[in-house]
Amino acid sequence: MTVLHLRAAGVSLVLDARGASAPTVVHWGSDLGDLDANVLAALADAAVPAVPPSSIDVPLRLSLWPSLAEGWTGRPALAGHRQGVPAPALRLLDVQVQEQAATVRGESADGSLELTTVLELSAEGVLRVRHRLLNRGAGDFDLAGLDVRLPIPEQAAELLDFTGLWAHERQPQRTPLRHGVWSRESRHGRPGHDDAFLLMAGVPGFGFRSGQVWAVHLAFSGDKTLHAERSALGHGCLGGGELLAPGEVRLAPGETYETPWLVAVHSATGIDGLSDRLHPWIRARATLRHPRPVVLNTWEAVYFDHDLAVLTDLADAAAEAGVERFVLDDGWFTGRRDDRRALGDWQVDPSVWPDGLHPLISRVHAAGMEFGLWVEPEMISPDSQLAREHPSWVLGGGTGHTWRWQRVLDLGNPEAYACLRDRLVALLTEYPIAFLKWDHNRDLLTPGSAHRQTTALYRLLAELKAAFPDVEIESCASGGARIDLGILDLVDRFWTSDTNDPLDRQSIQRWTSVLIPPEYLGGHLGDATAHVTGRHSALGFRLATALFGSAGIEWNLTTATPAERAEIAAWIAEYKRLRPLLHSGTVVRADSPDPALRLHGVVAQDRTAALFALVSLGSPRSALPPPARFPGLDPDRRYTVRPIGTPPRTVQDAPPAWLRTGEATLPGRVLAEAGLPVPLLAPEQALLLEVTETP
Ligand code: DGJ
């Protein structure tokens, strides 16, 4: 066997797979260049550490399958037992290499377990790793956990991951990586509002534009862990895997368990460098259709108050503004007059819609828009026909707490699954529905159910996608509680958060888009007084915030003034002009010494154009804030910078000189290094700056 070297886009992964012991990743990080077999062997030899006092008598290396038997006393990769006998250690069987991928197979000494690890390095430098465990023994094997682990060097001493709440998803938190384990665990049965999301380890102080960073994400929508560990001996690693409850995965002889992919990214140039690998990788794999339509969602416009005349007026107003997809949110199905009942009864309510949804859909279509519909398929209300007819289909037998007055439908029950699928198929067959907003508004809270429920959900989504390939699906979970790369393979949009308050949205979108390309992230223009926070925001700030995503409206446009409607229509026209750039370009975020001021943007792949937003979240620290330094442009080309969109409110006696003339033309290097003085924005304002190459 051999020392493997996977290389792509400035990333190297070197795996020492010599001998019979578990293979070891000896390097994952910046590209090491083109190394021949001799150099690779020398590199692997040189990576063998000293033997410290009071330790095992051979050098300890952190392998791909770390275990006690190796002398590793940190978290093991594989945990489980067969009738009380713990999982044995694994030894290497064989290795196969295809292009930039390796498949490594190992087995336990008694031959009862076989573990296969697949490592793939994409053309963009994104590494993904998963294990597959086969029970070759005679009896059942109870799996307690199977994690993927990747080494990080000692300079990766600061962690950044996320926490959050409903309407406050993706709040970043930093912590030093000391000796021990930093473990983030989701037991919500969905990733949750506090999902760790992307666990980064970098050189202390790493920013958007500087510092080496290693990061991992688990592509899975159920219970899971992401963790970072540094042992007292000095070994460090990032890892993750599905969180399994006792007895949740029991492998009968011949059965296999496959872990979700651990997606792992390295950047030598800060957090933006992670996005710059992840976004092109996701875009290359996914089949998202473009252009992404402008949406009007009825939720904050009418809530449960469904009325054909009102909704028809709203559809007309939406079409007049330029909306392309009209989405009827919660409240359309039998008995659903509030959030306390009816989930599961997925038939159109005849008391509200005597002619079904046809009159509304016809009007929506006549106005040139597509029609979308809200559903929450995995749920069941105790007060529903479905629950009354099939009480045994309620997960956990209907015990435990309700949450938003609802319970969970047991998708692991084949009859419940089939009934749900058939109801959804009936809806999609009867109505010309282009889009489903697929919601999930509670944690499962039933021990041992998350694996079964999540895999059944994936199966259901895949079945519906196969049967209705033109129907797009949005993943929503009380806002952004289910945003991950597992479900992304099956959906076309994420509802980023239930808050449409632009101030909160600035942060939520900024951080969610580190992992997810902005064209997936729903961002809606809401009411002037945000429904979730009660904060009042200027129209221009709301528009500039919703622009950087999959844009839409969630506001009763019929109550907007003619001037507001004209401004919204102009914004939609600008969005349509800019969306090819916004939905394919490189996302950039400047590091700012002042937390009240931000500059973020999208630069075209060919770097001929860009759109930036200068955003004030509050009052600046100094009367004259630092200049806007534009990241991501070609240093050797000249660009013209000019403001577009709704002019922001300022607190200044005169704008900077360049804005008085209306534009500035300078080389990209000057714009990045010296920058341009900024106008003195009032709090909660945004200035949009369009940048175009000027020969
Ligand atoms: C929660 C979602 O996040 C909202 O956007 C809305 O669809 C409601 N559910 C409807 O009940």
XYZ file of C-alpha atoms and ligand atoms in Angstrom:
706
model
C 0.000 0.000 0.000
C 0.949 3.565 -0.367
C 0.980 7.238 0.542
C -1.830 8.959 -1.340
C -1.895 12.550 -2.434
C -5.204 14.139 -3.463
C -4.738 17.637 -4.900
C -7.111 20.242 -6.283
C -7.461 24.018 -6.431
C -4.714 24.751 -3.933
C -5.609 21.991 -1.466
C -3.640 18.865 -0.624
C -4.655 15.822 1.346
C -1.925 13.294 2.083
C -2.957 9.919 3.470
C -0.443 7.463 4.808
C -1.985 4.085 3.976
C 1.114 1.930 4.405
C 1.201 -1.127 6.594
C -1.723 -2.748 8.311
C -2.637 -0.096 10.838
C -5.462 2.406 10.288
C -4.510 5.036 7.693
C -3.486 8.501 8.819
C -4.116 11.871 7.215
C -0.693 13.449 7.509
C -1.660 16.686 5.800
C -4.923 18.453 4.970
C -4.429 22.067 4.001
C -2.580 24.190 1.462
C -1.249 22.514 -1.647
C 2.128 20.831 -1.203
C 2.933 20.749 -4.908
C 3.560 17.839 -7.207
C 5.266 15.233 -5.005
C 6.597 11.926 -6.267
C 6.239 8.645 -4.373
C 9.638 9.011 -2.689
C 8.891 12.476 -1.383
C 5.447 11.390 -0.219
C 6.995 8.502 1.684
C 9.581 10.851 3.178
C 6.802 13.286 4.139
C 4.806 10.512 5.820
C 7.936 9.297 7.643
C 8.796 12.809 8.747
C 5.299 13.272 10.158
C 5.841 10.487 12.698
C 6.111 12.272 16.061
C 8.353 11.663 19.061
C 7.285 9.370 21.887
C 6.660 11.430 25.035
C 7.235 10.102 28.547
C 4.398 8.230 30.244
C 2.730 7.185 27.033
C 2.416 4.194 24.756
C 5.812 3.004 23.542
C 5.275 3.827 19.885
C 4.557 7.181 18.240
C 0.870 8.044 18.455
C -0.693 9.327 15.254
C -4.304 10.384 14.873
C -5.656 7.906 12.348
C -8.744 7.971 10.165
C -10.342 5.535 12.642
C -8.950 6.625 16.025
C -9.550 4.129 18.831
C -8.395 3.173 22.305
C -6.526 0.216 20.861
C -4.322 2.654 18.956
C -3.591 4.517 22.166
C -6.000 7.385 21.308
C -7.879 8.361 24.455
C -9.934 11.099 22.844
C -13.293 10.570 21.139
C -13.229 7.351 19.127
C -14.426 7.257 15.514
C -16.432 4.088 16.011
C -18.472 3.267 19.092
C -20.803 0.347 19.560
C -21.027 -3.166 20.837
C -22.081 -6.694 20.038
C -23.881 -8.196 23.012
C -21.918 -6.051 25.413
C -18.543 -6.542 23.724
C -17.181 -3.161 22.512
C -16.364 -2.610 18.848
C -12.916 -4.013 18.095
C -10.115 -1.948 16.531
C -9.773 -1.876 12.763
C -6.832 -2.644 10.529
C -6.286 -1.627 6.928
C -7.393 -4.022 4.211
C -6.948 -2.183 0.934
C -7.039 1.172 -0.813
C -8.416 2.158 -4.193
C -7.732 5.460 -5.873
C -9.726 7.031 -8.692
C -8.752 10.523 -9.828
C -9.011 12.725 -6.727
C -10.855 10.146 -4.637
C -9.775 7.294 -2.420
C -11.688 4.367 -0.968
C -10.068 2.842 2.076
C -11.298 -0.444 3.465
C -10.574 -1.878 6.875
C -11.793 -4.710 9.032
C -11.725 -5.782 12.629
C -9.204 -8.468 13.563
C -12.017 -11.009 14.013
C -13.497 -10.056 10.640
C -16.886 -9.205 12.165
C -16.912 -5.569 11.003
C -15.854 -3.975 7.754
C -15.426 -0.230 7.509
C -15.079 1.581 4.206
C -14.085 5.232 4.111
C -14.503 7.314 0.980
C -12.553 10.555 0.600
C -13.286 12.778 -2.383
C -11.555 16.027 -3.216
C -13.562 18.088 -5.692
C -12.149 20.289 -8.438
C -12.972 23.265 -6.179
C -10.895 21.855 -3.313
C -13.892 20.716 -1.243
C -13.169 17.479 0.572
C -15.979 15.178 1.569
C -15.572 12.059 3.640
C -17.987 9.356 4.739
C -17.774 5.892 6.323
C -19.790 2.783 5.585
C -19.943 0.064 8.224
C -20.856 -3.520 7.322
C -21.777 -6.047 9.961
C -20.100 -9.258 8.818
C -20.530 -10.933 12.210
C -23.057 -13.492 13.332
C -25.215 -11.384 15.660
C -26.526 -7.803 15.695
C -24.099 -4.924 16.101
C -25.424 -1.961 18.104
C -23.941 1.196 16.683
C -23.469 4.050 19.134
C -21.633 6.427 16.828
C -19.474 6.630 13.736
C -17.710 9.936 13.185
C -15.437 11.290 10.518
C -12.345 12.960 11.914
C -9.773 15.142 10.139
C -6.591 16.566 11.643
C -5.957 20.276 12.091
C -2.569 21.782 12.938
C -1.670 23.568 16.150
C -2.087 27.041 14.630
C -5.814 26.344 14.248
C -6.353 27.552 17.783
C -9.571 29.554 17.500
C -13.006 28.138 16.754
C -15.917 29.885 15.122
C -19.306 28.265 14.878
C -22.940 29.260 15.288
C -25.793 29.310 17.683
C -29.180 30.962 17.399
C -32.831 31.213 18.217
C -36.068 31.425 16.297
C -35.737 34.516 14.057
C -32.092 34.854 15.136
C -30.380 32.031 13.308
C -26.660 31.787 12.580
C -25.241 33.912 15.392
C -21.472 33.497 15.273
C -19.539 32.566 18.393
C -15.785 32.325 18.820
C -13.881 30.342 21.404
C -10.268 29.263 21.838
C -9.602 25.579 21.196
C -8.013 24.349 24.393
C -7.334 20.792 25.524
C -10.551 18.829 25.423
C -13.563 18.544 23.173
C -15.767 21.344 21.891
C -18.835 19.404 20.873
C -21.946 20.908 19.348
C -24.869 18.541 19.380
C -28.266 18.825 17.794
C -31.034 16.642 19.162
C -33.915 18.522 17.592
C -34.656 15.961 14.896
C -33.775 18.848 12.597
C -30.581 20.909 12.693
C -32.331 23.579 14.771
C -32.097 27.337 15.055
C -28.953 26.880 17.144
C -27.297 24.560 14.616
C -23.502 24.678 14.741
C -23.821 24.753 10.925
C -20.178 25.211 9.984
C -17.445 24.625 12.534
C -14.328 26.584 11.670
C -10.895 26.378 13.266
C -8.399 29.018 12.273
C -5.395 31.029 13.251
C -6.463 33.312 16.097
C -8.245 36.371 14.764
C -8.959 34.914 11.325
C -11.289 37.168 9.395
C -13.275 37.211 6.198
C -10.269 38.040 4.083
C -7.273 36.688 6.014
C -6.011 33.787 8.058
C -5.846 30.058 7.477
C -9.116 28.299 8.294
C -10.259 24.679 8.328
C -13.997 24.060 8.463
C -16.456 21.170 8.584
C -20.176 20.781 7.975
C -22.246 17.615 8.255
C -24.559 17.171 5.273
C -27.484 15.871 7.302
C -30.849 17.163 8.551
C -31.324 15.029 11.669
C -29.533 14.704 15.009
C -25.843 15.360 14.610
C -22.636 16.548 16.157
C -19.781 18.680 14.983
C -16.756 18.780 17.187
C -13.228 20.031 17.589
C -10.745 18.319 19.821
C -7.216 18.903 20.986
C -5.530 16.330 23.153
C -2.997 17.069 25.854
C -0.437 15.394 23.603
C -1.143 18.058 20.985
C -3.180 16.265 18.347
C -6.028 18.331 16.997
C -8.987 17.455 14.834
C -12.349 18.512 13.506
C -15.079 15.984 13.079
C -18.705 15.167 12.942
C -21.307 12.502 12.562
C -24.901 11.561 13.158
C -25.946 11.475 16.817
C -27.468 8.094 17.460
C -29.680 7.260 20.402
C -29.115 3.883 22.107
C -30.664 1.169 19.945
C -31.422 3.566 17.095
C -29.116 1.813 14.625
C -28.767 -1.922 15.184
C -27.122 -3.698 12.275
C -28.320 -7.214 11.619
C -25.791 -9.568 9.973
C -25.112 -8.307 6.452
C -26.573 -4.836 7.083
C -24.676 -1.607 6.533
C -24.835 1.890 7.966
C -23.528 4.813 5.960
C -22.620 8.097 7.651
C -23.648 11.431 6.176
C -20.892 13.219 4.289
C -18.601 15.374 6.350
C -17.863 18.311 4.065
C -14.463 19.770 4.867
C -12.929 22.933 3.487
C -9.613 24.678 3.910
C -8.894 28.291 3.072
C -5.600 30.115 3.213
C -7.435 33.442 2.885
C -10.052 33.596 5.597
C -13.754 32.841 5.675
C -14.453 34.212 2.198
C -12.011 31.611 0.886
C -14.290 28.899 2.327
C -17.314 30.316 0.473
C -15.192 30.599 -2.624
C -14.768 26.826 -2.624
C -18.200 25.852 -1.321
C -20.348 28.020 -3.577
C -18.803 26.922 -6.896
C -18.867 23.310 -5.686
C -22.547 23.476 -4.771
C -23.360 25.293 -8.000
C -21.530 22.652 -10.042
C -23.374 19.749 -8.357
C -26.835 21.149 -8.026
C -29.419 21.513 -10.747
C -30.968 24.773 -9.639
C -32.971 26.421 -12.400
C -32.245 30.025 -13.266
C -33.379 32.755 -13.168
C -34.638 32.458 -9.613
C -38.178 33.881 -9.658
C -39.206 36.855 -7.552
C -41.638 35.513 -4.948
C -44.609 36.936 -3.143
C -45.436 34.902 -0.053
C -48.810 35.538 1.609
C -47.850 34.726 5.214
C -47.223 38.153 6.722
C -49.715 39.696 4.275
C -52.816 37.792 5.412
C -51.733 35.002 7.816
C -54.677 32.567 8.183
C -57.202 35.027 6.840
C -57.712 33.461 3.444
C -60.204 35.199 1.211
C -60.311 34.854 -2.542
C -61.074 38.527 -3.219
C -58.269 39.769 -0.960
C -55.781 37.275 -2.350
C -56.755 38.081 -5.921
C -56.104 41.762 -5.293
C -52.794 40.849 -3.737
C -51.895 38.689 -6.733
C -52.733 41.554 -9.092
C -50.615 43.975 -7.071
C -47.775 41.456 -7.022
C -47.888 40.919 -10.773
C -47.977 44.663 -11.391
C -44.797 45.038 -9.329
C -43.050 42.324 -11.330
C -43.442 39.302 -9.037
C -43.009 35.958 -10.811
C -44.216 33.410 -8.264
C -47.179 33.742 -5.908
C -46.988 31.451 -2.870
C -50.075 30.722 -0.795
C -48.832 30.075 2.733
C -50.459 28.307 5.685
C -54.260 28.395 6.091
C -55.678 26.813 2.906
C -56.535 23.260 4.055
C -59.556 21.842 5.806
C -60.151 23.372 9.205
C -56.921 25.364 9.320
C -58.187 28.658 10.685
C -55.316 29.044 13.156
C -52.147 27.183 14.108
C -53.848 24.853 16.594
C -55.371 22.272 14.280
C -55.706 20.459 10.962
C -52.114 19.515 10.049
C -52.430 16.270 8.145
C -55.731 17.146 6.482
C -54.144 18.148 3.205
C -57.349 18.782 1.267
C -58.399 22.277 0.236
C -60.922 23.664 2.726
C -64.283 23.846 0.913
C -65.680 26.353 3.403
C -63.003 28.877 2.410
C -62.360 27.711 -1.129
C -65.708 26.416 -2.472
C -64.206 26.009 -5.956
C -60.909 24.745 -4.672
C -57.750 26.722 -5.374
C -58.561 26.860 -9.088
C -59.955 30.420 -9.189
C -56.905 31.807 -7.412
C -54.439 29.794 -9.455
C -56.131 30.823 -12.704
C -55.849 34.461 -11.703
C -52.195 33.996 -10.717
C -51.468 32.336 -14.038
C -53.408 34.936 -15.982
C -51.246 37.572 -14.344
C -48.174 35.730 -15.651
C -47.008 34.226 -12.360
C -46.364 30.692 -11.135
C -48.270 29.319 -8.188
C -46.695 27.902 -5.025
C -48.236 26.312 -1.939
C -47.231 25.875 1.715
C -47.295 22.427 3.324
C -45.976 20.930 6.541
C -46.094 17.240 5.640
C -44.149 15.726 8.538
C -46.611 17.046 11.110
C -49.981 16.096 12.487
C -52.318 18.130 14.701
C -54.019 16.208 17.508
C -57.117 18.110 16.376
C -57.211 16.742 12.833
C -59.186 14.155 10.944
C -55.949 12.280 10.296
C -55.083 11.976 13.991
C -58.604 10.930 14.862
C -58.553 8.201 12.211
C -54.975 7.034 12.804
C -53.837 7.793 16.356
C -51.090 5.185 16.015
C -49.441 7.244 13.264
C -48.443 9.909 15.762
C -44.755 9.647 16.581
C -44.152 8.625 20.162
C -47.760 7.504 20.536
C -49.000 11.034 21.117
C -47.243 11.410 24.464
C -44.934 14.210 25.520
C -45.250 17.894 24.830
C -47.081 19.409 21.926
C -45.193 22.228 20.234
C -47.115 24.904 18.374
C -50.019 22.621 19.283
C -48.769 19.941 16.936
C -47.199 16.519 16.897
C -45.093 14.597 14.411
C -46.349 12.098 11.869
C -44.361 8.872 12.112
C -42.856 8.607 8.631
C -41.180 5.375 9.654
C -44.643 3.819 9.640
C -45.109 2.591 6.051
C -48.861 3.250 6.068
C -48.488 6.787 7.364
C -45.744 7.412 4.834
C -47.837 6.095 1.934
C -50.918 8.065 2.984
C -48.935 11.289 3.213
C -47.219 10.694 -0.106
C -50.562 9.979 -1.786
C -52.114 13.158 -0.408
C -49.218 15.232 -1.681
C -49.340 13.472 -5.039
C -53.089 14.175 -5.233
C -52.505 17.866 -4.602
C -49.706 18.112 -7.135
C -51.800 16.215 -9.658
C -54.964 18.275 -9.232
C -53.306 21.679 -9.158
C -50.595 23.205 -11.353
C -48.227 23.841 -8.451
C -44.731 24.996 -9.363
C -43.365 25.233 -5.854
C -43.917 23.768 -2.400
C -42.818 25.626 0.691
C -42.123 22.610 2.917
C -42.253 23.618 6.572
C -41.285 21.781 9.796
C -42.240 23.695 12.901
C -41.206 21.614 15.858
C -38.471 19.470 17.332
C -39.199 15.744 17.347
C -38.531 15.143 21.055
C -39.088 11.405 20.690
C -35.939 9.484 21.635
C -34.521 7.283 18.909
C -36.736 8.659 16.129
C -34.511 11.139 14.319
C -32.625 8.693 12.099
C -35.744 6.940 10.849
C -37.670 10.172 10.405
C -34.875 11.961 8.552
C -34.140 9.111 6.185
C -37.875 8.743 5.472
C -38.087 12.471 4.749
C -35.235 12.192 2.256
C -36.982 9.239 0.634
C -40.252 11.140 0.384
C -38.641 14.236 -1.104
C -36.766 12.085 -3.620
C -39.968 10.256 -4.594
C -41.854 13.493 -5.140
C -38.954 15.023 -7.065
C -38.845 11.995 -9.324
C -42.607 12.079 -9.920
C -42.828 15.868 -10.314
C -39.421 16.987 -11.576
C -40.657 20.504 -12.348
C -41.910 21.210 -8.850
C -39.440 23.195 -6.775
C -39.281 22.750 -3.012
C -38.271 25.194 -0.315
C -36.914 23.882 2.973
C -38.390 25.865 5.836
C -38.345 24.964 9.518
C -39.779 27.809 11.581
C -37.507 29.884 9.397
C -33.956 28.597 9.066
C -33.900 25.577 11.367
C -33.233 23.094 8.556
C -30.527 24.500 6.320
C -27.877 21.933 5.472
C -26.143 20.270 2.557
C -28.017 16.991 3.088
C -31.415 18.394 2.242
C -29.933 20.768 -0.323
C -29.668 17.808 -2.707
C -33.475 17.639 -2.638
C -34.627 21.253 -2.420
C -34.284 24.461 -4.395
C -34.614 27.178 -1.790
C -34.195 27.763 1.930
C -36.369 30.010 4.028
C -33.484 31.695 5.782
C -35.359 33.028 8.805
C -38.840 33.998 9.935
C -37.696 37.534 10.551
C -38.024 40.024 7.717
C -36.481 42.724 9.896
C -33.570 43.915 7.731
C -31.318 44.648 10.677
C -31.444 41.050 11.859
C -31.443 39.781 8.295
C -28.129 41.510 7.559
C -26.381 39.187 9.992
C -28.440 36.062 9.345
C -27.905 36.249 5.584
C -24.248 37.216 5.943
C -23.435 34.119 7.959
C -25.784 31.645 6.294
C -24.234 32.545 2.965
C -20.782 31.514 4.144
C -21.935 27.978 3.369
C -24.994 28.334 1.131
C -24.891 30.308 -2.140
C -27.181 33.348 -1.912
C -29.497 32.251 -4.729
C -30.848 29.545 -2.367
C -31.534 31.922 0.507
C -34.994 33.416 0.551
C -34.976 37.091 1.539
C -38.279 38.961 1.610
C -39.265 42.578 1.698
C -41.488 42.900 4.753
C -43.706 45.536 6.259
C -42.134 48.832 7.413
C -42.763 47.666 10.968
C -41.273 44.190 11.116
C -43.885 41.730 12.358
C -41.415 39.704 14.393
C -39.508 42.515 16.126
C -41.770 45.546 15.844
C -38.801 47.570 14.584
C -39.446 50.186 11.924
C -37.124 50.260 8.910
C -36.789 52.454 5.873
C -37.935 50.958 2.576
C -34.505 51.423 1.006
C -32.818 49.416 3.776
C -35.376 46.630 3.461
C -34.980 46.517 -0.303
C -31.176 46.535 -0.252
C -31.202 43.691 2.275
C -33.644 41.428 0.419
C -31.769 41.993 -2.851
C -28.821 39.754 -1.915
C -30.575 36.404 -2.021
C -33.540 34.712 -3.613
C -35.614 37.856 -3.384
C -39.285 38.170 -2.635
C -42.003 40.094 -0.868
C -43.934 39.219 2.263
C -46.143 42.231 2.718
C -49.686 43.151 1.782
C -48.769 45.257 -1.216
C -52.343 46.477 -1.551
C -51.737 48.565 1.577
C -48.554 50.151 0.181
C -48.751 53.703 -1.162
C -48.482 54.291 -4.939
C -44.998 55.744 -4.357
C -43.928 52.666 -2.405
C -45.315 50.365 -5.076
C -43.416 52.271 -7.750
C -40.217 51.970 -5.733
C -40.777 48.241 -5.259
C -41.414 47.764 -8.973
C -38.172 49.620 -9.760
C -36.349 47.424 -7.246
C -37.695 44.246 -8.833
C -36.586 45.486 -12.256
C -33.086 46.143 -10.876
C -33.060 42.734 -9.212
C -33.932 41.069 -12.499
C -31.131 42.976 -14.220
C -28.615 42.105 -11.504
C -29.662 38.562 -10.664
C -27.353 36.820 -13.169
C -24.472 38.460 -11.314
C -25.924 38.025 -7.830
C -26.647 34.339 -8.386
C -23.380 33.270 -9.955
C -20.709 35.590 -8.605
C -18.184 35.367 -5.794
C -19.502 36.504 -2.430
C -17.115 38.906 -0.690
C -17.230 40.528 2.736
C -14.757 43.185 3.847
C -13.328 42.985 7.358
C -14.486 46.087 9.167
C -12.832 47.697 12.187
C -16.225 49.191 13.062
C -18.951 46.624 13.885
C -21.606 49.195 12.944
C -20.431 49.324 9.336
C -20.270 46.548 6.801
C -19.322 46.221 3.186
C -20.351 43.071 1.362
C -20.865 42.254 -2.260
C -20.852 39.857 -5.158
C -18.144 39.981 -7.820
C -18.750 38.452 -11.261
C -16.710 35.329 -11.942
C -14.915 37.118 -14.789
C -14.455 40.151 -12.516
C -15.924 42.569 -15.026
C -18.648 43.734 -12.649
C -19.729 43.673 -9.029
C -22.443 44.864 -6.721
C -21.618 45.997 -3.201
C -23.728 47.131 -0.276
C -22.336 49.513 2.284
C -24.468 48.903 5.347
C -24.781 50.816 8.598
C -26.179 48.732 11.435
C -25.918 51.528 13.980
C -23.996 54.730 14.630
C -20.360 54.646 13.544
C -17.534 54.802 16.046
C -15.992 57.849 14.445
C -17.511 60.801 12.634
C -15.556 59.841 9.525
C -15.616 56.057 9.253
C -12.789 54.234 7.476
C -12.957 54.117 3.665
C -14.804 51.335 1.875
C -12.111 48.967 0.593
C -13.592 46.777 -2.115
C -12.487 43.138 -1.966
C -12.403 40.683 -4.829
C -11.827 42.956 -7.831
C -9.027 42.417 -10.323
C -6.179 44.611 -9.069
C -4.990 45.306 -12.596
C -8.289 46.435 -14.130
C -10.022 49.796 -13.874
C -13.507 50.039 -12.475
C -16.173 52.675 -12.146
C -18.088 52.747 -8.872
C -21.515 54.384 -8.849
C -24.465 54.351 -6.463
C -27.734 52.749 -7.527
C -31.125 52.145 -5.925
C -32.885 54.086 -3.217
C -30.541 56.756 -1.801
C -29.920 56.055 1.898
C -30.512 58.601 4.612
C -27.273 60.312 5.643
C -26.139 62.486 8.513
C -23.656 64.781 6.793
C -23.317 68.359 5.610
C -21.758 67.215 2.351
C -21.065 63.800 0.809
C -17.551 62.660 -0.083
C -16.252 64.440 -3.162
C -16.456 61.401 -5.442
C -20.151 60.960 -4.698
C -20.822 64.595 -5.551
C -19.614 63.876 -9.067
C -21.686 60.674 -8.997
C -18.934 58.114 -9.583
C -15.245 57.249 -9.254
C -13.040 55.368 -11.724
C -9.933 53.741 -10.284
C -7.867 50.545 -10.600
C -9.086 47.530 -8.627
C -5.872 47.630 -6.592
C -6.577 51.193 -5.469
C -10.184 50.360 -4.646
C -9.027 47.393 -2.548
C -6.095 49.031 -0.774
C -6.919 52.746 -0.473
C -10.671 52.458 -0.951
C -13.190 55.271 -1.226
C -14.433 57.566 1.547
C -17.953 56.627 2.541
C -21.020 58.795 2.934
C -22.088 59.211 6.542
C -25.015 56.825 6.664
C -27.663 57.193 9.319
C -28.188 53.997 11.357
C -29.928 51.131 9.550
C -29.295 52.308 6.020
C -27.657 50.730 2.991
C -25.983 52.210 -0.049
C -25.806 50.008 -3.133
C -22.718 50.484 -5.267
C -22.492 49.041 -8.725
C -18.975 48.442 -10.002
C -18.261 47.994 -13.688
C -15.027 47.436 -15.524
C -14.026 50.567 -17.418
C -11.355 50.026 -20.054
C -43.394 28.998 9.915
C -42.726 29.552 8.708
O -41.376 29.752 8.935
C -43.458 30.811 8.269
O -42.806 31.422 7.209
C -44.867 30.423 7.910
O -44.854 29.595 6.780
C -45.529 29.731 9.082
N -44.748 28.649 9.587
C -46.875 29.215 8.683
O -47.467 28.499 9.694
